[in-house]
Amino acid sequence: MLLIISYFCSMKTHSNSIRELRRHYAAMLNEIYDPNESNTIVMMLIEHYFGFNRISLALNPDLCLNEDELEKLDHAVSELMTNRPIQYVIGETEFCDMQFEVNGNVLIPRPETEELVSMISSAVKSQQSTDTFNILDIGTGSGCIAISLAKLLRNSEVTAIDISENALEVARRNALSNGVAVDFILSDILSNPHLTKRFDIIVSNPPYVCESEKKTMRANVLNFEPSTALFVDDNDPLIFYRHIIRFAGNNLNPNGVVWFEVNENFGEETAELCRNNGFGNAAVIKDSSGKDRFVKATR
Ligand code: GLN
């Protein structure tokens, strides 16, 4: 009770009322975000740092922050003003109803990738098999694909590789905090990794944004997300898919499936690449905004 009361304003600290602060910081953020986004972001900060959501604020309109709390909020907003994404500022994000730690060493998971996970999970569940099956995630980053598949598909054994040890550290913590076991391995798909295991599913959301697309991208992505996880040379945009599909030729079990997230401009080319490398059944699948976003390939 004492704790709660201490959050109410005394006459002296009136300008620290959360209601006022929300308005103040949202107005600042309006410089770089649209007003709805600014409000959502300020609410996210307040909920993350102090545990108040919209409902508790509505019920207690006079809640105040003390000086230390105010400093935290102020610091977070000044980081946001440099275009640092909110997910990096608070150090976490939600993906497939799970919490994931993120930092500048890993890409912030995107909603399209949630669609990929849910397609794979539905496809596996529809087979109604109780056999254990092996999944490999290539370029795992935060581990979001590998970890959510391990969580959703209880009879799976999941392996995940990445070229970045710093990313794997984040991914290992995410597996732990979400209560699943994933075998994380430091490995570069471009240098023909030697994995002796065979897999039933190989999934990847590799770098696929062309260098030339940089000019259309926002500063929050360009200046803060790891470029090695995002960009490919315009002269060889399918480099990762080519290496992965060759690897799959050797390491996929007979009825195995390859699932890719792809650049919306290269859906058909990626499917064709799969067809030319022994995966005759390759199909492009659209995401929920109608863009060519995924390729599913079987032999
Ligand atoms: N979808 C991401 C973006 O648009 C790119 C992800 C990737 O390169 N794999 O920023």
XYZ file of C-alpha atoms and ligand atoms in Angstrom:
309
model
C 0.000 0.000 0.000
C 2.790 2.383 0.982
C 4.474 1.668 -2.277
C 1.390 2.560 -4.264
C 0.758 5.767 -2.324
C 4.310 6.939 -2.969
C 3.450 7.089 -6.652
C 0.844 9.791 -6.151
C 1.893 13.380 -6.656
C 2.676 15.672 -3.832
C 1.883 19.312 -4.638
C 5.570 19.906 -5.237
C 6.166 17.313 -7.940
C 3.049 17.987 -9.938
C 4.917 18.172 -13.261
C 5.982 14.562 -12.720
C 2.430 13.281 -13.157
C 2.445 10.422 -15.628
C -0.455 12.009 -17.455
C 1.570 15.161 -18.096
C 4.725 13.221 -18.907
C 2.941 11.090 -21.483
C 1.811 14.208 -23.296
C 5.236 15.820 -23.055
C 7.227 12.839 -24.347
C 4.707 11.899 -27.033
C 4.932 15.468 -28.367
C 8.734 15.132 -28.536
C 8.519 11.819 -30.363
C 6.071 13.267 -32.874
C 9.144 14.720 -34.554
C 10.157 11.271 -35.785
C 7.053 9.108 -35.378
C 3.434 9.589 -36.266
C 1.211 10.549 -33.307
C -0.307 7.078 -32.813
C 3.125 5.461 -32.799
C 4.452 8.095 -30.375
C 1.657 7.401 -27.907
C 2.118 3.652 -28.162
C 5.862 3.976 -27.663
C 5.513 6.169 -24.562
C 2.996 3.682 -23.129
C 5.420 0.831 -23.868
C 8.155 2.628 -21.912
C 5.881 3.325 -18.945
C 4.702 -0.262 -18.867
C 8.208 -1.657 -19.267
C 9.918 0.473 -16.624
C 7.137 0.998 -14.093
C 4.577 -1.730 -14.730
C 1.618 0.603 -15.373
C -0.649 -0.158 -18.296
C -3.422 1.964 -19.812
C -5.984 0.580 -17.388
C -4.000 1.230 -14.216
C -3.232 4.742 -15.446
C -6.899 5.408 -16.212
C -7.851 4.235 -12.729
C -5.154 6.352 -11.071
C -4.926 9.556 -13.098
C -2.712 11.284 -10.534
C 0.122 8.786 -10.511
C 3.559 10.410 -10.437
C 7.133 9.367 -11.042
C 9.915 10.116 -8.599
C 13.145 11.744 -9.786
C 14.976 8.449 -10.478
C 12.083 7.102 -12.482
C 11.769 10.334 -14.384
C 15.454 10.137 -15.274
C 15.007 6.612 -16.647
C 12.122 7.707 -18.839
C 13.975 10.800 -19.965
C 17.039 8.770 -20.902
C 14.922 6.259 -22.862
C 13.210 9.045 -24.803
C 16.521 10.683 -25.677
C 17.725 7.348 -27.065
C 14.540 7.065 -29.103
C 15.143 10.556 -30.482
C 18.340 9.251 -32.104
C 16.112 6.783 -34.048
C 17.113 3.811 -31.897
C 14.231 1.315 -32.187
C 12.028 0.966 -29.107
C 12.798 -2.779 -28.969
C 16.527 -2.059 -28.523
C 15.837 0.710 -25.989
C 13.831 -1.597 -23.722
C 15.909 -4.632 -24.750
C 13.011 -6.905 -25.573
C 10.193 -7.652 -27.975
C 7.294 -10.038 -28.408
C 7.289 -12.760 -31.051
C 4.700 -15.540 -31.368
C 3.363 -14.611 -27.905
C 6.781 -15.075 -26.333
C 9.219 -12.518 -24.950
C 12.623 -12.225 -26.650
C 15.667 -10.276 -25.565
C 17.072 -8.201 -28.431
C 20.106 -5.952 -28.814
C 22.108 -4.467 -31.684
C 23.669 -7.868 -32.429
C 20.382 -9.330 -33.635
C 17.653 -8.291 -36.033
C 14.374 -7.262 -34.440
C 11.933 -10.079 -35.283
C 9.338 -9.016 -37.872
C 5.635 -9.905 -38.091
C 6.220 -11.671 -41.453
C 8.515 -14.098 -39.695
C 5.731 -14.918 -37.230
C 3.654 -15.905 -40.257
C 6.456 -18.214 -41.390
C 6.624 -19.903 -37.979
C 2.889 -20.388 -37.856
C 2.798 -21.900 -41.387
C 5.529 -24.376 -40.496
C 3.891 -25.289 -37.230
C 0.478 -25.842 -38.882
C 2.024 -27.923 -41.666
C 3.798 -30.173 -39.153
C 0.769 -30.486 -36.878
C -1.468 -31.446 -39.802
C 0.684 -34.549 -40.316
C -0.338 -35.726 -36.840
C 2.878 -37.658 -36.448
C 4.262 -38.443 -33.018
C 7.742 -39.222 -34.352
C 10.569 -36.972 -33.286
C 11.716 -34.761 -36.139
C 14.735 -32.543 -36.635
C 14.616 -28.878 -37.519
C 17.529 -26.653 -38.569
C 17.292 -22.839 -38.518
C 20.025 -21.127 -40.550
C 21.013 -17.586 -39.503
C 19.037 -17.750 -36.281
C 19.848 -14.259 -34.888
C 17.785 -13.787 -31.719
C 16.691 -17.417 -32.089
C 13.080 -16.373 -32.613
C 12.265 -18.968 -35.317
C 14.130 -21.862 -33.693
C 12.803 -21.171 -30.204
C 9.178 -20.659 -31.172
C 9.196 -23.831 -33.281
C 10.738 -25.749 -30.364
C 7.988 -24.391 -28.125
C 5.115 -25.012 -30.552
C 6.263 -28.450 -31.732
C 7.002 -30.515 -28.691
C 8.276 -33.556 -30.597
C 10.902 -31.517 -32.434
C 14.652 -31.413 -31.933
C 15.912 -28.014 -33.008
C 19.392 -26.989 -34.142
C 20.230 -23.398 -35.063
C 23.338 -21.866 -36.593
C 24.595 -18.317 -36.947
C 27.807 -16.663 -38.077
C 27.787 -14.329 -35.058
C 28.805 -15.505 -31.591
C 27.281 -12.322 -30.148
C 23.938 -13.214 -31.719
C 24.172 -16.789 -30.415
C 24.664 -15.488 -26.875
C 21.370 -13.622 -27.128
C 19.686 -16.664 -28.686
C 20.908 -18.968 -25.897
C 19.485 -16.644 -23.255
C 16.193 -16.515 -25.157
C 15.959 -20.305 -25.270
C 16.587 -20.446 -21.538
C 14.051 -17.758 -20.648
C 11.429 -19.428 -22.849
C 12.108 -22.841 -21.374
C 13.199 -24.737 -24.500
C 16.345 -26.586 -25.534
C 17.907 -25.630 -28.869
C 21.354 -26.723 -30.039
C 23.066 -23.477 -31.071
C 26.161 -23.785 -33.251
C 28.550 -21.105 -34.503
C 28.754 -21.744 -38.220
C 28.788 -19.932 -41.566
C 26.444 -21.339 -44.196
C 28.541 -19.708 -46.933
C 31.548 -21.868 -46.098
C 29.830 -25.237 -46.497
C 29.390 -26.138 -42.843
C 29.910 -29.747 -41.954
C 26.881 -30.809 -39.939
C 26.552 -34.566 -39.764
C 22.925 -34.465 -38.705
C 20.060 -34.793 -41.194
C 16.953 -32.693 -40.916
C 13.258 -32.962 -41.706
C 12.819 -29.216 -41.899
C 15.365 -26.577 -42.863
C 14.177 -23.014 -42.324
C 15.917 -19.717 -42.943
C 15.300 -15.989 -42.949
C 18.703 -15.031 -44.329
C 19.899 -11.535 -45.283
C 17.932 -10.583 -48.402
C 17.717 -6.795 -48.669
C 19.732 -5.444 -51.619
C 22.304 -2.742 -50.941
C 20.447 -0.610 -53.498
C 17.281 -0.798 -51.361
C 19.046 1.071 -48.548
C 17.858 4.400 -49.910
C 14.235 3.438 -49.227
C 14.869 2.349 -45.624
C 14.291 4.242 -42.401
C 17.127 5.397 -40.147
C 15.941 3.208 -37.270
C 16.721 0.103 -39.373
C 19.779 1.421 -41.224
C 21.650 2.881 -38.266
C 20.854 0.337 -35.602
C 20.125 -3.140 -36.940
C 23.075 -5.423 -37.805
C 23.812 -4.960 -41.504
C 25.267 -8.482 -41.800
C 21.808 -9.828 -40.962
C 20.071 -7.664 -43.542
C 22.027 -6.896 -46.686
C 23.204 -8.723 -49.750
C 25.160 -7.570 -52.780
C 22.926 -6.480 -55.667
C 25.020 -8.656 -57.970
C 24.248 -11.833 -56.059
C 21.051 -11.332 -54.041
C 20.272 -15.064 -53.752
C 23.699 -16.060 -52.427
C 22.335 -17.410 -49.137
C 19.503 -19.342 -50.774
C 21.931 -20.972 -53.197
C 24.178 -22.185 -50.397
C 21.265 -23.303 -48.249
C 19.574 -25.263 -51.015
C 22.863 -27.035 -51.817
C 23.342 -27.837 -48.159
C 19.737 -29.090 -48.042
C 20.507 -31.383 -50.983
C 22.859 -33.295 -48.668
C 21.370 -32.789 -45.222
C 17.612 -33.029 -45.710
C 15.783 -36.306 -45.083
C 13.871 -37.805 -48.051
C 10.491 -36.224 -47.257
C 12.025 -33.077 -45.833
C 10.875 -29.509 -46.475
C 12.793 -26.263 -46.910
C 11.073 -23.038 -45.804
C 12.452 -19.610 -46.724
C 11.556 -16.024 -46.001
C 12.442 -14.038 -49.131
C 12.740 -10.564 -50.582
C 9.339 -9.715 -52.102
C 11.087 -8.904 -55.422
C 12.727 -12.324 -55.719
C 10.025 -14.851 -54.820
C 9.848 -16.477 -58.250
C 13.637 -16.406 -58.752
C 14.178 -18.108 -55.408
C 11.611 -20.806 -56.252
C 13.309 -21.311 -59.627
C 16.683 -21.650 -57.921
C 15.210 -24.401 -55.729
C 13.712 -26.170 -58.774
C 17.087 -26.082 -60.552
C 18.764 -27.687 -57.546
C 16.654 -30.789 -57.160
C 13.664 -29.265 -55.367
C 11.112 -29.640 -58.151
C 8.231 -28.685 -55.895
C 8.981 -25.103 -54.985
C 6.160 -22.641 -54.455
C 6.000 -18.950 -53.634
C 3.652 -18.016 -50.787
C 2.370 -14.499 -50.111
C 2.410 -12.799 -46.707
C -0.661 -11.184 -45.161
C 0.020 -7.937 -47.041
C -0.100 -9.791 -50.351
C 3.661 -9.729 -51.018
C 5.705 -12.682 -52.268
C 7.384 -13.443 -48.962
C 7.979 -17.166 -48.515
C 9.164 -20.119 -50.550
C 8.411 -23.714 -49.613
C 10.414 -26.386 -51.391
C 10.255 -30.177 -51.432
C 11.897 -32.750 -53.691
N 12.259 -8.169 -43.398
C 13.437 -7.477 -43.023
C 13.343 -5.998 -43.395
O 12.540 -5.649 -44.227
C 14.665 -8.093 -43.670
C 14.985 -9.403 -43.103
C 16.093 -10.083 -43.814
O 16.936 -9.508 -44.500
N 16.116 -11.334 -43.648
O 14.030 -5.168 -42.862
